[in-house]
Amino acid sequence: EAGVTQFPSHSVIEKGQTVTLRCDPISGHDNLYWYRRVMGKEIKFLLHFVKESKQDESGMPNNRFLAERTGGTYSTLKVQPAELEDSGVYFCASRPGTGNTGELFFGEGSRLTVL
Amino acid sequence: QQQVKQSPQSLIVQKGGISIINCAYENTAFDYFPWYQQFPGKGPALLIAIRPDVSEKKEGRFTISFNKSAKQFSLHIMDSQPGDSATYFCAASKGTYKYIFGTGTRLKVLA
């Protein structure tokens, strides 16, 4: 079974440009999360989808960040326009809807560098 | 109240030694405390987790000790091996698994 996949693995953009990160969760996982780790700091929650609905987006930094999960499958996280402080590693994680132990399955992350 | 404080930031242990990483939390509503292990270039992966109704959980060489009254929990790695060298994150959550992570501990086990 394929794990959580994220694309791109690394993106380098100029301040003011737009970047879109994509996450493909494990097939059948209703719950999808986005997290971010800025260098040396904690892995911080951004938002949580249940199927295609945003369950909790309290961690989104500001309105330059837009997450979507059309059809309840893959998700995208768009940053527009990017700022220097947006640099970090963006992790996607998923878990099943029911009958699980609470384990989140993480992707390998998308490293974003804003110059 | 939403923070999870993790220490130390980095740790160097000799092969065969015991690695100990500590975490403290404030929110007494948390009811799930996992530890995640992350190797370079990989995503975090669940190592071991505990709920507050038990004080200790052991899986192989990895043990979580949980002190509810002190609001602290720790990870002990017995007989540490070079292959254990990784970054370890503690976390806490309630309900929908909106994890609050610690800042991570970079462990290096010397051969």
Short mmCIF file of C-alpha atoms in Angstrom, two decimals:
data_model
loop_
_atom_site.label_atom_id
_atom_site.label_comp_id
_atom_site.label_asym_id
_atom_site.label_seq_id
_atom_site.Cartn_x
_atom_site.Cartn_y
_atom_site.Cartn_z
CA GLU A 1 0.00 0.00 0.00
CA ALA A 2 1.39 3.40 -0.97
CA GLY A 3 2.07 5.84 1.84
CA VAL A 4 1.35 9.54 1.95
CA THR A 5 3.04 11.22 -0.99
CA GLN A 6 3.91 14.87 -1.29
CA PHE A 7 5.04 16.95 -4.22
CA PRO A 8 7.33 18.75 -4.76
CA SER A 9 9.96 17.54 -2.33
CA HIS A 10 11.71 20.90 -2.51
CA SER A 11 10.68 24.24 -3.95
CA VAL A 12 12.75 27.43 -4.12
CA ILE A 13 10.85 30.60 -5.02
CA GLU A 14 11.26 34.35 -4.82
CA LYS A 15 9.32 36.43 -2.34
CA GLY A 16 6.00 37.39 -3.87
CA GLN A 17 5.69 34.31 -6.06
CA THR A 18 3.11 31.58 -5.71
CA VAL A 19 3.69 27.95 -4.78
CA THR A 20 1.28 25.05 -4.67
CA LEU A 21 2.06 21.96 -2.64
CA ARG A 22 0.24 18.72 -3.22
CA CYS A 23 -0.53 15.82 -0.92
CA ASP A 24 -1.91 12.40 -1.82
CA PRO A 25 -3.05 10.67 1.37
CA ILE A 26 -3.22 6.92 1.86
CA SER A 27 -6.16 5.61 -0.13
CA GLY A 28 -9.34 5.54 1.94
CA HIS A 29 -8.09 7.88 4.64
CA ASP A 30 -10.83 10.42 5.31
CA ASN A 31 -8.71 12.59 7.58
CA LEU A 32 -5.98 14.75 6.09
CA TYR A 33 -3.79 17.18 7.98
CA TRP A 34 -1.26 19.83 7.04
CA TYR A 35 1.57 20.69 9.39
CA ARG A 36 4.61 22.94 9.05
CA ARG A 37 8.01 22.91 10.69
CA VAL A 38 10.09 26.04 10.62
CA MET A 39 13.77 25.25 11.18
CA GLY A 40 14.48 24.09 14.73
CA LYS A 41 10.97 24.67 15.96
CA GLU A 42 7.99 22.47 16.65
CA ILE A 43 5.88 20.83 13.97
CA LYS A 44 2.88 23.13 13.93
CA PHE A 45 -0.68 22.24 12.98
CA LEU A 46 -2.14 24.15 10.03
CA LEU A 47 -5.45 22.49 9.24
CA HIS A 48 -7.52 19.33 9.18
CA PHE A 49 -9.83 18.00 6.47
CA VAL A 50 -12.46 15.33 6.94
CA LYS A 51 -13.12 14.16 3.42
CA GLU A 52 -13.56 17.40 1.48
CA SER A 53 -14.63 19.54 4.44
CA LYS A 54 -12.35 21.73 6.51
CA GLN A 55 -12.78 20.49 10.07
CA ASP A 56 -10.31 22.87 11.68
CA GLU A 57 -8.23 25.56 10.02
CA SER A 58 -7.25 27.39 13.17
CA GLY A 59 -3.53 26.95 12.47
CA MET A 60 -3.47 28.66 9.09
CA PRO A 61 -1.14 31.66 9.50
CA ASN A 62 -3.05 34.16 7.35
CA ASN A 63 -5.12 34.52 4.20
CA ARG A 64 -2.11 34.03 1.95
CA PHE A 65 -2.55 30.31 2.60
CA LEU A 66 -5.32 28.40 0.86
CA ALA A 67 -5.93 24.68 1.25
CA GLU A 68 -8.33 22.60 -0.79
CA ARG A 69 -9.36 18.98 -0.95
CA THR A 70 -11.72 18.66 -3.84
CA GLY A 71 -13.51 15.31 -3.99
CA GLY A 72 -12.03 14.27 -0.70
CA THR A 73 -8.92 12.70 -2.20
CA TYR A 74 -5.73 14.68 -2.72
CA SER A 75 -5.16 18.09 -1.19
CA THR A 76 -3.32 21.21 -2.26
CA LEU A 77 -1.86 24.00 -0.17
CA LYS A 78 -1.26 27.23 -2.03
CA VAL A 79 0.83 30.09 -0.69
CA GLN A 80 0.20 33.37 -2.53
CA PRO A 81 2.14 35.63 -2.35
CA ALA A 82 4.96 33.87 -0.53
CA GLU A 83 6.91 35.70 2.17
CA LEU A 84 10.32 34.90 3.68
CA GLU A 85 8.77 33.61 6.90
CA ASP A 86 6.84 30.97 4.96
CA SER A 87 10.05 28.97 4.51
CA GLY A 88 9.95 25.60 6.20
CA VAL A 89 8.98 21.99 5.70
CA TYR A 90 5.30 21.36 5.06
CA PHE A 91 4.10 17.95 6.12
CA CYS A 92 0.91 16.25 5.14
CA ALA A 93 -0.51 13.43 7.24
CA SER A 94 -3.54 11.21 7.00
CA ARG A 95 -5.45 8.68 9.05
CA PRO A 96 -8.55 6.55 8.56
CA GLY A 97 -11.97 7.80 9.58
CA THR A 98 -12.78 5.03 12.00
CA GLY A 99 -11.27 2.14 13.92
CA ASN A 100 -7.82 3.62 14.27
CA THR A 101 -5.49 4.13 17.18
CA GLY A 102 -4.86 7.82 16.56
CA GLU A 103 -1.74 7.24 14.50
CA LEU A 104 -1.04 9.83 11.87
CA PHE A 105 0.78 8.70 8.76
CA PHE A 106 3.11 11.42 7.54
CA GLY A 107 4.51 12.13 4.13
CA GLU A 108 8.16 13.00 3.63
CA GLY A 109 7.38 16.70 3.49
CA SER A 110 7.76 19.52 0.98
CA ARG A 111 10.62 21.86 1.81
CA LEU A 112 9.80 25.44 0.81
CA THR A 113 12.55 28.03 0.57
CA VAL A 114 11.48 31.62 -0.07
CA LEU A 115 14.32 33.94 -1.13
CA GLN B 1 -1.51 26.21 27.75
CA GLN B 2 -1.26 24.61 24.34
CA GLN B 3 2.50 24.12 24.44
CA VAL B 4 4.44 20.92 24.83
CA LYS B 5 7.94 21.59 26.11
CA GLN B 6 10.60 19.10 25.07
CA SER B 7 14.16 18.66 26.28
CA PRO B 8 16.98 18.27 25.58
CA GLN B 9 17.31 19.83 22.14
CA SER B 10 20.11 17.42 21.28
CA LEU B 11 21.55 14.31 22.87
CA ILE B 12 24.66 12.23 22.29
CA VAL B 13 24.75 8.74 23.74
CA GLN B 14 27.23 5.90 23.51
CA LYS B 15 26.12 2.66 21.90
CA GLY B 16 24.45 0.51 24.51
CA GLY B 17 23.57 3.46 26.72
CA ILE B 18 20.16 4.79 27.74
CA SER B 19 18.66 7.77 25.92
CA ILE B 20 16.12 9.82 27.83
CA ILE B 21 13.96 12.58 26.35
CA ASN B 22 11.51 14.55 28.44
CA CYS B 23 8.31 16.41 27.69
CA ALA B 24 5.96 18.52 29.76
CA TYR B 25 2.47 19.78 28.99
CA GLU B 26 -0.05 22.16 30.54
CA ASN B 27 -3.43 21.21 29.14
CA THR B 28 -4.98 18.53 31.34
CA ALA B 29 -7.54 17.78 28.61
CA PHE B 30 -4.89 16.02 26.50
CA ASP B 31 -5.58 12.30 26.39
CA TYR B 32 -3.13 10.90 23.86
CA PHE B 33 0.65 11.20 23.99
CA PRO B 34 2.60 9.80 21.04
CA TRP B 35 6.28 9.85 20.24
CA TYR B 36 7.34 10.19 16.64
CA GLN B 37 10.72 9.29 15.14
CA GLN B 38 12.04 11.08 12.09
CA PHE B 39 15.04 10.10 10.01
CA PRO B 40 16.67 12.66 7.70
CA GLY B 41 14.67 13.18 4.53
CA LYS B 42 11.73 11.17 5.83
CA GLY B 43 8.47 12.07 7.49
CA PRO B 44 7.83 11.48 11.19
CA ALA B 45 6.65 7.96 12.00
CA LEU B 46 4.84 6.80 15.10
CA LEU B 47 7.19 5.06 17.52
CA ILE B 48 5.08 4.49 20.61
CA ALA B 49 2.10 6.17 22.29
CA ILE B 50 0.40 6.21 25.66
CA ARG B 51 -2.90 7.29 27.16
CA PRO B 52 -3.05 8.81 30.66
CA ASP B 53 -4.73 5.81 32.28
CA VAL B 54 -1.37 3.99 32.49
CA SER B 55 1.95 5.14 33.91
CA GLU B 56 4.24 3.18 31.64
CA LYS B 57 4.23 1.49 28.26
CA LYS B 58 7.03 -0.60 26.86
CA GLU B 59 7.62 -1.79 23.31
CA GLY B 60 10.91 -3.53 22.83
CA ARG B 61 13.73 -1.15 23.77
CA PHE B 62 11.39 1.86 23.88
CA THR B 63 9.48 2.85 27.02
CA ILE B 64 7.19 5.78 27.75
CA SER B 65 6.94 6.85 31.39
CA PHE B 66 3.92 9.03 32.17
CA ASN B 67 3.42 11.16 35.28
CA LYS B 68 -0.10 12.56 35.21
CA SER B 69 0.19 14.63 38.38
CA ALA B 70 3.37 16.30 37.17
CA LYS B 71 2.05 16.59 33.62
CA GLN B 72 5.23 15.08 32.27
CA PHE B 73 6.12 12.14 30.09
CA SER B 74 9.40 10.78 28.84
CA LEU B 75 10.85 8.41 26.29
CA HIS B 76 13.54 5.96 27.34
CA ILE B 77 15.56 4.11 24.73
CA MET B 78 17.41 1.20 26.30
CA ASP B 79 20.56 -0.27 24.74
CA SER B 80 20.69 2.63 22.27
CA GLN B 81 22.00 1.73 18.81
CA PRO B 82 23.49 3.85 16.01
CA GLY B 83 20.36 3.06 13.99
CA ASP B 84 18.34 4.94 16.61
CA SER B 85 20.05 8.19 15.57
CA ALA B 86 17.14 10.40 14.49
CA THR B 87 15.01 13.32 15.62
CA TYR B 88 12.36 12.46 18.18
CA PHE B 89 9.18 14.47 18.70
CA CYS B 90 6.79 14.16 21.57
CA ALA B 91 3.22 15.27 21.04
CA ALA B 92 -0.09 15.58 22.83
CA SER B 93 -3.63 15.72 21.57
CA LYS B 94 -7.28 15.43 22.42
CA GLY B 95 -10.04 14.21 20.22
CA THR B 96 -9.37 14.92 16.58
CA TYR B 97 -5.63 14.32 16.79
CA LYS B 98 -4.71 17.91 16.26
CA TYR B 99 -1.31 17.16 17.66
CA ILE B 100 0.67 19.72 19.61
CA PHE B 101 4.29 18.77 19.02
CA GLY B 102 7.40 19.45 21.01
CA THR B 103 10.37 21.11 19.34
CA GLY B 104 12.21 17.83 18.75
CA THR B 105 15.35 16.18 20.09
CA ARG B 106 18.16 15.26 17.78
CA LEU B 107 19.65 12.01 19.05
CA LYS B 108 23.05 10.75 17.96
CA VAL B 109 24.21 7.35 19.11
CA LEU B 110 27.94 6.83 18.79
CA ALA B 111 29.19 3.47 17.56
#
